[in-house]
Amino acid sequence: MAKKLWGTRFAKKTHVLTDKFTSSIVFDQRLAKFDILGSMAHVKMLGKQKIIPQKESQQIIKGLSSILKNVVSGKFKFDPSAEDIHSNIQELLTKKIGEAAEKLHTARSRNDQIALDIRMYLKSEIDDLTEFTTQLQKAILKFATSNFKVIIPGYTHLQIAQCVLLAHHLLAYIEGLERDKQRLLDAKKRIDAMPLGSCAFSGTGLNIDRDFVKKELGFATLTANSIDSVSDRDFIIEVLAGLSILSVHLSRIAEDLILWSTKEFNFIDIDFSFCTGSSIMPHKKNPDILELIRGSVGKIQGDLSSVLILMKGLPSSYNRDLQLDKPPLFDAIDTIKDILEIFTTLFGSIVIEKEAIASKVLDESLFSVDLVEYLIKKGVSYRKAHDIVGSMVRDCLDKGINISILSLSQLKKYSPYFNLEVKKILNAWASVNLKQSFGSTNPGLVKKQMVAWSRRLAKNCRR
Ligand code: ARG
């Protein structure tokens, strides 16, 4: 059994159930690297400030860096009986270098130590998450570029509506993902404050140099109130809120792809490598991966709720409840990273069913707004034009005919402004070409957006 950092004051040993219930080593071991780096900066400062002898400071740093090497290479064996990652490393250091190790925790508490560890961990995770998101955006952009000439029927209320470029639809995903990235980067600004030196919650009487530790660890600022530093986890809530919104976006992309891969839509084919079969129906090829992505939103929203409820009404300063912020945080980060990675690869394997899509955009009801705008350009009021096209569409549907087969005299019955040239706009390309507003599905404008995204994403990328 690992030695307790606070055991001496205790008249008797803690119950085995207490040990099991309070231990966080199973999950906080992932903070090991940051815990050690934080300790190294702290102890360097203690030496510089002559709070502990320089020699011992160096001895501790040497011991910590050899533990760090093992952690980074995956050789480190965590002690399952340790209370948490802090005590695990402290005990190991003591075993390694002896008495000097006992000075490491000078002017520090696990309360400010854990606040530091999570902030360091999150800064690094946000870099990964934004990088993964950029990779997905790039995969979507590549897919859009190679299918630039594909026009799909767009839907509102899941009812066929108007023609759009597939690329335009895909760029909508990229826009949303960009805002998700910016939300995380914005949260990172508030995470980038160094809490160490707040100690248990009131600071310390020892002559520490917090600014030095801040610089050593590459933080932008210092937390300015020791009670707030150990007390608040609003930055975790911010990250989880950002991840929740991101997961909503990812679930909607998944849903589009699920719909598009059905026989009824038949827009795309999802590669076998991202599908599963049925144990009873031999013909099935199910988009389970996409369904699990869609379903994961529930888990991530749950993680956010879990931390929000954990924090509600907690008395100020440190409370052990705060230990429970980590499992939901880690779960959300792991899940989102998995989804981003899967999506990035999956997008590279989607096959477009070009012929099936082309047959769908023959439906001339897709061009009703173009007909309305045709009349508006001739001077007809919007309301009147809507009525004229409405009655044309109704009559054609009743008779089961296309608008394009109407003769000139039949067209004129609806409006004297119609002439035969109107038939030229009753096709998918004409429809998208007619759009001209900024942000619309006009191919020239969409192309410009794609070029802009390609530049922007190349700059965003670390790889
Ligand atoms: N494991 C705790 C956490 O995650 C940190 C330890 C603080 N414990 C204490 N008794 N002060 O928040």
Short mmCIF file of C-alpha atoms and ligand atoms in Angstrom, two decimals:
data_model
loop_
_atom_site.label_atom_id
_atom_site.label_comp_id
_atom_site.label_asym_id
_atom_site.label_seq_id
_atom_site.Cartn_x
_atom_site.Cartn_y
_atom_site.Cartn_z
CA MET A 1 0.00 0.00 0.00
CA ALA A 2 1.33 3.41 -1.01
CA LYS A 3 2.18 5.87 1.74
CA LYS A 4 -0.38 8.63 2.34
CA LEU A 5 0.93 12.20 1.94
CA TRP A 6 -1.08 13.11 5.06
CA GLY A 7 -0.95 9.84 7.02
CA THR A 8 0.95 11.01 10.14
CA ARG A 9 -1.90 13.00 11.64
CA PHE A 10 -4.22 10.02 11.40
CA ALA A 11 -4.81 7.95 14.54
CA LYS A 12 -5.64 4.87 12.54
CA LYS A 13 -5.46 3.51 9.03
CA THR A 14 -8.13 4.41 6.54
CA HIS A 15 -10.68 1.74 5.68
CA VAL A 16 -9.96 -0.24 2.54
CA LEU A 17 -13.30 1.00 1.15
CA THR A 18 -12.18 4.60 1.73
CA ASP A 19 -8.97 3.99 -0.18
CA LYS A 20 -10.82 2.45 -3.07
CA PHE A 21 -13.50 5.12 -3.16
CA THR A 22 -11.19 8.13 -2.93
CA SER A 23 -8.44 6.99 -5.27
CA SER A 24 -8.25 8.71 -8.65
CA ILE A 25 -5.10 7.05 -10.00
CA VAL A 26 -7.03 4.97 -12.55
CA PHE A 27 -7.99 8.10 -14.42
CA ASP A 28 -5.65 10.93 -13.37
CA GLN A 29 -2.58 8.93 -14.40
CA ARG A 30 -2.97 10.51 -17.80
CA LEU A 31 -1.87 13.80 -16.23
CA ALA A 32 1.51 12.34 -15.24
CA LYS A 33 3.55 14.21 -17.82
CA PHE A 34 2.09 17.58 -16.89
CA ASP A 35 2.32 16.83 -13.18
CA ILE A 36 6.04 16.17 -13.54
CA LEU A 37 6.73 19.17 -15.77
CA GLY A 38 4.87 21.36 -13.28
CA SER A 39 6.89 19.93 -10.40
CA MET A 40 10.15 20.51 -12.25
CA ALA A 41 9.37 24.19 -12.83
CA HIS A 42 8.21 24.56 -9.22
CA VAL A 43 11.31 23.01 -7.72
CA LYS A 44 13.60 24.99 -10.00
CA MET A 45 11.95 28.11 -8.62
CA LEU A 46 12.33 26.86 -5.01
CA GLY A 47 16.08 26.49 -5.64
CA LYS A 48 16.42 29.85 -7.36
CA GLN A 49 14.60 31.54 -4.47
CA LYS A 50 16.81 29.69 -1.97
CA ILE A 51 13.70 28.26 -0.31
CA ILE A 52 15.44 24.90 -0.65
CA PRO A 53 19.17 24.36 -1.37
CA GLN A 54 20.08 24.57 -5.09
CA LYS A 55 21.75 21.21 -4.84
CA GLU A 56 18.62 19.49 -3.66
CA SER A 57 16.55 21.33 -6.26
CA GLN A 58 18.83 19.93 -8.96
CA GLN A 59 18.69 16.47 -7.44
CA ILE A 60 14.89 16.55 -7.51
CA ILE A 61 14.84 17.79 -11.12
CA LYS A 62 17.15 14.95 -12.13
CA GLY A 63 14.93 12.39 -10.41
CA LEU A 64 11.80 13.84 -11.95
CA SER A 65 13.25 13.90 -15.44
CA SER A 66 14.13 10.23 -15.25
CA ILE A 67 10.53 9.45 -14.17
CA LEU A 68 9.31 11.66 -17.01
CA LYS A 69 11.33 9.66 -19.52
CA ASN A 70 9.57 6.49 -18.41
CA VAL A 71 6.17 8.17 -18.55
CA VAL A 72 6.75 9.47 -22.07
CA SER A 73 8.05 6.14 -23.34
CA GLY A 74 5.11 4.30 -21.76
CA LYS A 75 7.37 2.27 -19.47
CA PHE A 76 6.06 3.86 -16.28
CA LYS A 77 4.03 1.47 -14.12
CA PHE A 78 1.40 3.33 -12.13
CA ASP A 79 0.84 2.18 -8.58
CA PRO A 80 -2.84 1.14 -8.36
CA SER A 81 -2.72 1.62 -4.58
CA ALA A 82 -1.69 5.29 -4.86
CA GLU A 83 -4.28 7.88 -3.88
CA ASP A 84 -3.63 9.94 -7.00
CA ILE A 85 -1.04 10.78 -9.60
CA HIS A 86 0.57 13.40 -7.32
CA SER A 87 1.25 10.93 -4.50
CA ASN A 88 2.33 8.24 -6.93
CA ILE A 89 5.07 10.43 -8.38
CA GLN A 90 6.07 11.86 -5.00
CA GLU A 91 6.52 8.38 -3.56
CA LEU A 92 8.49 7.16 -6.52
CA LEU A 93 10.75 10.19 -6.35
CA THR A 94 11.40 9.54 -2.68
CA LYS A 95 12.34 5.96 -3.50
CA LYS A 96 14.66 7.19 -6.23
CA ILE A 97 16.51 10.09 -4.59
CA GLY A 98 15.75 9.77 -0.88
CA GLU A 99 15.19 12.59 1.57
CA ALA A 100 15.61 15.53 -0.83
CA ALA A 101 12.35 14.47 -2.51
CA GLU A 102 10.46 15.51 0.60
CA LYS A 103 11.18 19.18 -0.21
CA LEU A 104 9.35 19.05 -3.55
CA HIS A 105 5.97 19.84 -2.07
CA THR A 106 7.23 23.01 -0.31
CA ALA A 107 4.88 25.95 -0.92
CA ARG A 108 2.46 23.76 -2.83
CA SER A 109 -0.75 21.84 -2.24
CA ARG A 110 -2.39 19.23 -4.36
CA ASN A 111 -5.17 21.76 -4.73
CA ASP A 112 -3.12 24.14 -6.86
CA GLN A 113 -1.14 21.23 -8.31
CA ILE A 114 -4.23 19.61 -9.85
CA ALA A 115 -5.47 22.98 -11.10
CA LEU A 116 -2.13 23.39 -12.88
CA ASP A 117 -2.11 19.85 -14.28
CA ILE A 118 -5.56 20.16 -15.88
CA ARG A 119 -4.76 23.56 -17.35
CA MET A 120 -1.55 22.23 -18.91
CA TYR A 121 -3.35 19.11 -20.14
CA LEU A 122 -6.16 21.13 -21.69
CA LYS A 123 -3.82 23.54 -23.47
CA SER A 124 -2.18 20.58 -25.13
CA GLU A 125 -5.50 18.82 -25.89
CA ILE A 126 -6.98 21.95 -27.44
CA ASP A 127 -4.00 22.09 -29.79
CA ASP A 128 -4.69 18.46 -30.77
CA LEU A 129 -8.42 18.98 -31.09
CA THR A 130 -8.04 22.01 -33.34
CA GLU A 131 -5.48 20.14 -35.42
CA PHE A 132 -7.79 17.11 -35.78
CA THR A 133 -10.65 19.44 -36.74
CA THR A 134 -8.48 21.09 -39.38
CA GLN A 135 -7.66 17.65 -40.79
CA LEU A 136 -11.37 16.86 -41.06
CA GLN A 137 -12.07 20.21 -42.72
CA LYS A 138 -9.31 19.44 -45.22
CA ALA A 139 -10.77 15.99 -45.96
CA ILE A 140 -14.20 17.55 -46.55
CA LEU A 141 -12.70 20.24 -48.78
CA LYS A 142 -10.87 17.59 -50.80
CA PHE A 143 -14.11 15.66 -51.24
CA ALA A 144 -15.87 18.87 -52.31
CA THR A 145 -13.11 19.71 -54.79
CA SER A 146 -13.17 16.33 -56.48
CA ASN A 147 -16.96 16.48 -56.82
CA PHE A 148 -17.26 20.15 -57.71
CA LYS A 149 -19.50 19.44 -60.71
CA VAL A 150 -22.11 17.56 -58.70
CA ILE A 151 -25.43 19.30 -58.13
CA ILE A 152 -27.79 17.81 -55.58
CA PRO A 153 -31.38 18.56 -54.73
CA GLY A 154 -31.35 20.47 -51.47
CA TYR A 155 -34.01 19.92 -48.80
CA THR A 156 -35.84 21.97 -46.22
CA HIS A 157 -38.12 20.10 -43.80
CA LEU A 158 -36.69 17.03 -45.56
CA GLN A 159 -38.87 17.96 -48.56
CA ILE A 160 -37.19 18.52 -51.92
CA ALA A 161 -36.49 22.27 -52.26
CA GLN A 162 -33.86 23.76 -54.60
CA CYS A 163 -30.68 22.75 -56.39
CA VAL A 164 -27.32 23.37 -54.73
CA LEU A 165 -23.77 22.39 -55.47
CA LEU A 166 -22.71 19.44 -53.33
CA ALA A 167 -19.56 21.47 -52.67
CA HIS A 168 -21.70 24.31 -51.28
CA HIS A 169 -23.43 21.90 -48.92
CA LEU A 170 -20.05 20.54 -47.80
CA LEU A 171 -18.62 24.01 -47.23
CA ALA A 172 -21.42 24.54 -44.72
CA TYR A 173 -19.85 21.78 -42.61
CA ILE A 174 -16.46 23.46 -42.84
CA GLU A 175 -17.91 26.78 -41.64
CA GLY A 176 -19.46 25.16 -38.55
CA LEU A 177 -16.31 23.24 -37.71
CA GLU A 178 -14.30 26.45 -37.95
CA ARG A 179 -16.49 28.12 -35.35
CA ASP A 180 -16.07 25.04 -33.14
CA LYS A 181 -12.32 25.42 -33.42
CA GLN A 182 -12.47 29.12 -32.63
CA ARG A 183 -14.62 28.40 -29.56
CA LEU A 184 -11.98 26.00 -28.22
CA LEU A 185 -9.15 28.41 -29.00
CA ASP A 186 -11.06 31.14 -27.23
CA ALA A 187 -11.48 28.94 -24.16
CA LYS A 188 -7.74 28.27 -24.31
CA LYS A 189 -7.05 31.96 -23.70
CA ARG A 190 -8.75 31.70 -20.32
CA ILE A 191 -7.08 28.38 -19.52
CA ASP A 192 -3.69 29.93 -20.19
CA ALA A 193 -3.26 31.28 -16.63
CA MET A 194 -0.85 29.67 -14.17
CA PRO A 195 -2.41 28.75 -10.79
CA LEU A 196 0.57 27.28 -8.90
CA GLY A 197 1.52 29.24 -5.79
CA SER A 198 -2.11 29.47 -4.71
CA CYS A 199 -1.27 26.50 -2.46
CA ALA A 200 -4.21 25.10 -0.49
CA PHE A 201 -6.26 28.25 -1.21
CA SER A 202 -4.73 31.22 0.62
CA GLY A 203 -1.25 31.46 -0.89
CA THR A 204 2.00 31.08 1.06
CA GLY A 205 4.28 32.99 3.43
CA LEU A 206 7.36 31.67 1.62
CA ASN A 207 9.14 33.89 -0.87
CA ILE A 208 8.05 32.12 -4.07
CA ASP A 209 8.36 33.56 -7.58
CA ARG A 210 5.15 32.70 -9.40
CA ASP A 211 6.13 34.70 -12.43
CA PHE A 212 9.21 32.53 -12.93
CA VAL A 213 7.10 29.34 -12.87
CA LYS A 214 4.65 30.92 -15.29
CA LYS A 215 7.46 31.63 -17.76
CA GLU A 216 9.06 28.21 -17.29
CA LEU A 217 5.77 26.52 -18.17
CA GLY A 218 4.90 28.86 -21.04
CA PHE A 219 1.73 30.34 -19.56
CA ALA A 220 0.43 33.72 -20.76
CA THR A 221 -0.61 35.04 -17.35
CA LEU A 222 -0.92 34.24 -13.66
CA THR A 223 -4.19 33.50 -11.92
CA ALA A 224 -4.71 36.49 -9.67
CA ASN A 225 -6.75 35.10 -6.79
CA SER A 226 -5.64 32.03 -4.87
CA ILE A 227 -9.17 31.05 -3.81
CA ASP A 228 -10.49 31.28 -7.37
CA SER A 229 -7.46 29.32 -8.62
CA VAL A 230 -8.22 26.18 -6.64
CA SER A 231 -11.98 26.61 -6.64
CA ASP A 232 -13.21 27.08 -10.15
CA ARG A 233 -13.53 24.70 -13.05
CA ASP A 234 -15.45 27.02 -15.34
CA PHE A 235 -12.75 26.53 -17.95
CA ILE A 236 -13.55 22.80 -18.02
CA ILE A 237 -17.21 23.61 -18.49
CA GLU A 238 -16.27 25.93 -21.37
CA VAL A 239 -14.30 23.18 -23.08
CA LEU A 240 -17.11 20.69 -22.56
CA ALA A 241 -19.63 23.19 -23.91
CA GLY A 242 -17.41 23.71 -26.95
CA LEU A 243 -17.11 19.95 -27.44
CA SER A 244 -20.88 19.55 -27.04
CA ILE A 245 -21.53 22.04 -29.83
CA LEU A 246 -18.88 20.37 -31.96
CA SER A 247 -20.51 17.00 -31.32
CA VAL A 248 -23.86 18.39 -32.43
CA HIS A 249 -22.25 19.47 -35.71
CA LEU A 250 -20.63 16.07 -36.14
CA SER A 251 -23.93 14.30 -35.49
CA ARG A 252 -25.65 16.37 -38.16
CA ILE A 253 -22.96 15.56 -40.71
CA ALA A 254 -23.38 11.89 -39.76
CA GLU A 255 -27.13 12.15 -40.20
CA ASP A 256 -26.81 13.69 -43.69
CA LEU A 257 -24.51 10.88 -44.73
CA ILE A 258 -26.84 8.25 -43.25
CA LEU A 259 -29.77 9.66 -45.21
CA TRP A 260 -27.75 10.04 -48.38
CA SER A 261 -26.61 6.43 -48.21
CA THR A 262 -30.16 5.04 -48.07
CA LYS A 263 -31.68 3.41 -51.16
CA GLU A 264 -34.29 6.16 -51.13
CA PHE A 265 -31.72 8.97 -51.51
CA ASN A 266 -28.91 6.99 -53.10
CA PHE A 267 -26.54 9.99 -53.26
CA ILE A 268 -23.50 8.21 -51.86
CA ASP A 269 -21.96 4.86 -51.11
CA ILE A 270 -20.22 4.48 -47.77
CA ASP A 271 -17.23 2.20 -48.05
CA PHE A 272 -17.60 -1.33 -46.61
CA SER A 273 -14.72 -0.58 -44.29
CA PHE A 274 -16.99 1.89 -42.43
CA CYS A 275 -20.15 -0.24 -42.34
CA THR A 276 -21.32 -3.35 -40.54
CA GLY A 277 -23.75 -6.12 -41.46
CA SER A 278 -26.77 -7.78 -39.92
CA SER A 279 -26.71 -11.11 -38.13
CA ILE A 280 -30.12 -12.03 -39.56
CA MET A 281 -30.61 -10.08 -42.82
CA PRO A 282 -27.88 -11.13 -45.24
CA HIS A 283 -28.42 -8.19 -47.61
CA LYS A 284 -27.74 -5.47 -45.03
CA LYS A 285 -24.89 -2.96 -45.12
CA ASN A 286 -25.55 -0.66 -42.20
CA PRO A 287 -23.95 2.73 -41.45
CA ASP A 288 -23.37 1.81 -37.78
CA ILE A 289 -20.23 3.94 -37.51
CA LEU A 290 -22.18 7.05 -38.48
CA GLU A 291 -24.99 6.08 -36.13
CA LEU A 292 -22.54 5.74 -33.26
CA ILE A 293 -21.13 9.17 -34.10
CA ARG A 294 -24.68 10.53 -34.01
CA GLY A 295 -25.32 8.73 -30.75
CA SER A 296 -22.13 9.97 -29.12
CA VAL A 297 -23.67 13.42 -28.77
CA GLY A 298 -25.71 12.02 -25.90
CA LYS A 299 -22.59 10.92 -24.11
CA ILE A 300 -20.83 14.26 -24.58
CA GLN A 301 -23.84 16.34 -23.55
CA GLY A 302 -23.98 14.06 -20.51
CA ASP A 303 -20.35 14.87 -19.74
CA LEU A 304 -21.13 18.60 -19.86
CA SER A 305 -24.20 18.18 -17.64
CA SER A 306 -22.19 16.08 -15.24
CA VAL A 307 -19.61 18.83 -14.61
CA LEU A 308 -22.22 21.60 -14.54
CA ILE A 309 -24.15 19.73 -11.85
CA LEU A 310 -20.93 18.85 -10.02
CA MET A 311 -20.07 22.56 -9.73
CA LYS A 312 -23.52 23.86 -8.85
CA GLY A 313 -23.73 25.14 -5.29
CA LEU A 314 -20.24 23.96 -4.28
CA PRO A 315 -18.87 26.08 -1.44
CA SER A 316 -15.95 28.29 -2.43
CA SER A 317 -12.37 27.05 -2.47
CA TYR A 318 -11.29 23.44 -2.94
CA ASN A 319 -13.69 20.54 -2.37
CA ARG A 320 -12.96 16.94 -3.19
CA ASP A 321 -16.00 16.84 -5.47
CA LEU A 322 -13.69 18.53 -7.96
CA GLN A 323 -11.86 15.26 -8.47
CA LEU A 324 -14.93 14.04 -10.36
CA ASP A 325 -14.52 16.63 -13.11
CA LYS A 326 -11.92 14.48 -14.83
CA PRO A 327 -13.72 11.30 -16.01
CA PRO A 328 -16.36 13.27 -17.98
CA LEU A 329 -13.73 15.66 -19.35
CA PHE A 330 -11.48 12.83 -20.51
CA ASP A 331 -14.43 10.91 -21.93
CA ALA A 332 -15.58 13.86 -24.03
CA ILE A 333 -12.09 14.58 -25.35
CA ASP A 334 -11.38 10.93 -26.21
CA THR A 335 -14.74 10.47 -27.91
CA ILE A 336 -14.44 13.63 -30.00
CA LYS A 337 -10.89 12.78 -31.06
CA ASP A 338 -12.03 9.31 -32.18
CA ILE A 339 -14.91 10.78 -34.16
CA LEU A 340 -12.76 13.43 -35.83
CA GLU A 341 -10.24 10.80 -36.85
CA ILE A 342 -12.86 8.38 -38.17
CA PHE A 343 -14.66 11.10 -40.11
CA THR A 344 -11.43 12.31 -41.71
CA THR A 345 -10.71 8.84 -43.09
CA LEU A 346 -14.34 8.06 -43.92
CA PHE A 347 -14.69 11.19 -46.09
CA GLY A 348 -11.80 9.99 -48.20
CA SER A 349 -13.69 6.79 -49.04
CA ILE A 350 -17.17 8.05 -49.96
CA VAL A 351 -18.27 7.32 -53.53
CA ILE A 352 -20.74 9.69 -55.17
CA GLU A 353 -23.64 8.08 -57.07
CA LYS A 354 -23.48 10.65 -59.89
CA GLU A 355 -26.11 9.13 -62.18
CA ALA A 356 -28.64 8.61 -59.44
CA ILE A 357 -28.18 12.21 -58.30
CA ALA A 358 -28.44 13.54 -61.87
CA SER A 359 -31.79 11.79 -62.31
CA LYS A 360 -33.09 13.43 -59.10
CA VAL A 361 -32.39 16.99 -60.26
CA LEU A 362 -34.67 16.48 -63.27
CA ASP A 363 -37.60 17.22 -60.96
CA GLU A 364 -38.68 20.66 -62.19
CA SER A 365 -40.32 21.67 -58.93
CA LEU A 366 -36.72 22.37 -57.88
CA PHE A 367 -36.82 25.44 -60.13
CA SER A 368 -40.00 27.09 -58.87
CA VAL A 369 -38.08 29.90 -57.12
CA ASP A 370 -36.09 30.51 -60.32
CA LEU A 371 -39.39 30.92 -62.17
CA VAL A 372 -40.63 33.36 -59.53
CA GLU A 373 -37.42 35.38 -59.84
CA TYR A 374 -37.71 35.29 -63.64
CA LEU A 375 -41.06 37.07 -63.35
CA ILE A 376 -39.79 39.50 -60.70
CA LYS A 377 -37.01 40.53 -63.09
CA LYS A 378 -39.76 41.31 -65.66
CA GLY A 379 -41.43 43.64 -63.16
CA VAL A 380 -44.06 41.33 -61.63
CA SER A 381 -44.53 41.74 -57.89
CA TYR A 382 -43.19 39.00 -55.65
CA ARG A 383 -46.63 37.97 -54.34
CA LYS A 384 -48.16 37.84 -57.86
CA ALA A 385 -45.19 35.88 -59.22
CA HIS A 386 -45.52 33.38 -56.36
CA ASP A 387 -49.22 32.91 -57.20
CA ILE A 388 -48.53 32.46 -60.94
CA VAL A 389 -45.84 29.83 -60.41
CA GLY A 390 -47.94 28.19 -57.68
CA SER A 391 -50.81 27.59 -60.09
CA MET A 392 -48.43 26.34 -62.83
CA VAL A 393 -46.85 23.86 -60.44
CA ARG A 394 -50.24 22.67 -59.18
CA ASP A 395 -51.65 22.16 -62.68
CA CYS A 396 -48.53 20.32 -63.88
CA LEU A 397 -48.54 18.07 -60.81
CA ASP A 398 -52.26 17.32 -61.28
CA LYS A 399 -51.67 16.40 -64.93
CA GLY A 400 -48.42 14.61 -64.18
CA ILE A 401 -46.46 16.70 -66.70
CA ASN A 402 -43.29 18.79 -66.65
CA ILE A 403 -43.39 22.58 -66.90
CA SER A 404 -40.86 22.39 -69.72
CA ILE A 405 -43.31 20.70 -72.09
CA LEU A 406 -45.84 23.54 -71.90
CA SER A 407 -46.31 25.38 -75.19
CA LEU A 408 -45.85 29.14 -75.53
CA SER A 409 -49.60 29.72 -75.52
CA GLN A 410 -50.00 27.54 -72.41
CA LEU A 411 -47.24 29.49 -70.70
CA LYS A 412 -48.81 32.83 -71.65
CA LYS A 413 -52.04 31.75 -69.95
CA TYR A 414 -50.23 31.96 -66.66
CA SER A 415 -48.42 35.24 -67.43
CA PRO A 416 -47.89 37.36 -70.56
CA TYR A 417 -44.29 37.83 -69.37
CA PHE A 418 -43.43 34.20 -70.06
CA ASN A 419 -41.80 33.37 -73.38
CA LEU A 420 -39.96 30.31 -74.64
CA GLU A 421 -36.59 31.37 -73.19
CA VAL A 422 -37.97 30.55 -69.75
CA LYS A 423 -37.43 26.87 -70.55
CA LYS A 424 -33.70 27.51 -70.54
CA ILE A 425 -33.74 28.02 -66.80
CA LEU A 426 -35.45 24.74 -66.03
CA ASN A 427 -32.31 22.76 -65.34
CA ALA A 428 -29.93 22.29 -62.45
CA TRP A 429 -26.95 24.18 -63.86
CA ALA A 430 -29.02 27.15 -64.91
CA SER A 431 -30.53 27.18 -61.44
CA VAL A 432 -27.23 27.37 -59.57
CA ASN A 433 -25.75 29.78 -62.11
CA LEU A 434 -28.68 32.15 -61.59
CA LYS A 435 -27.82 32.60 -57.94
CA GLN A 436 -25.60 35.61 -57.38
CA SER A 437 -25.78 36.73 -53.75
CA PHE A 438 -22.62 36.46 -51.65
CA GLY A 439 -22.62 33.13 -49.82
CA SER A 440 -24.99 31.53 -52.34
CA THR A 441 -24.56 28.34 -54.33
CA ASN A 442 -23.33 30.14 -57.48
CA PRO A 443 -20.46 27.98 -58.81
CA GLY A 444 -18.09 30.93 -59.28
CA LEU A 445 -18.68 32.11 -55.73
CA VAL A 446 -18.41 28.60 -54.31
CA LYS A 447 -15.12 28.12 -56.14
CA LYS A 448 -13.79 31.33 -54.56
CA GLN A 449 -14.81 30.09 -51.12
CA MET A 450 -13.03 26.82 -51.75
CA VAL A 451 -9.82 28.59 -52.72
CA ALA A 452 -10.07 30.77 -49.61
CA TRP A 453 -10.63 27.72 -47.38
CA SER A 454 -7.77 25.87 -48.94
CA ARG A 455 -5.40 28.76 -48.10
CA ARG A 456 -6.82 29.22 -44.64
CA LEU A 457 -6.64 25.53 -43.74
CA ALA A 458 -3.10 25.20 -45.05
CA LYS A 459 -2.10 28.00 -42.68
CA ASN A 460 -3.98 26.46 -39.74
CA CYS A 461 -2.22 23.17 -40.10
CA ARG A 462 0.68 22.10 -37.92
CA ARG A 463 1.50 19.06 -40.06
N1 ARG B 1 -7.28 14.26 -6.79
C1 ARG B 1 -7.73 15.57 -6.45
C2 ARG B 1 -8.48 16.22 -7.60
O1 ARG B 1 -8.52 15.68 -8.66
C3 ARG B 1 -6.56 16.42 -6.05
C4 ARG B 1 -6.14 16.12 -4.68
C5 ARG B 1 -6.58 17.13 -3.70
N2 ARG B 1 -6.90 16.43 -2.53
C6 ARG B 1 -7.03 16.97 -1.34
N3 ARG B 1 -7.38 16.22 -0.40
N4 ARG B 1 -6.84 18.23 -1.15
O2 ARG B 1 -9.04 17.29 -7.46
#
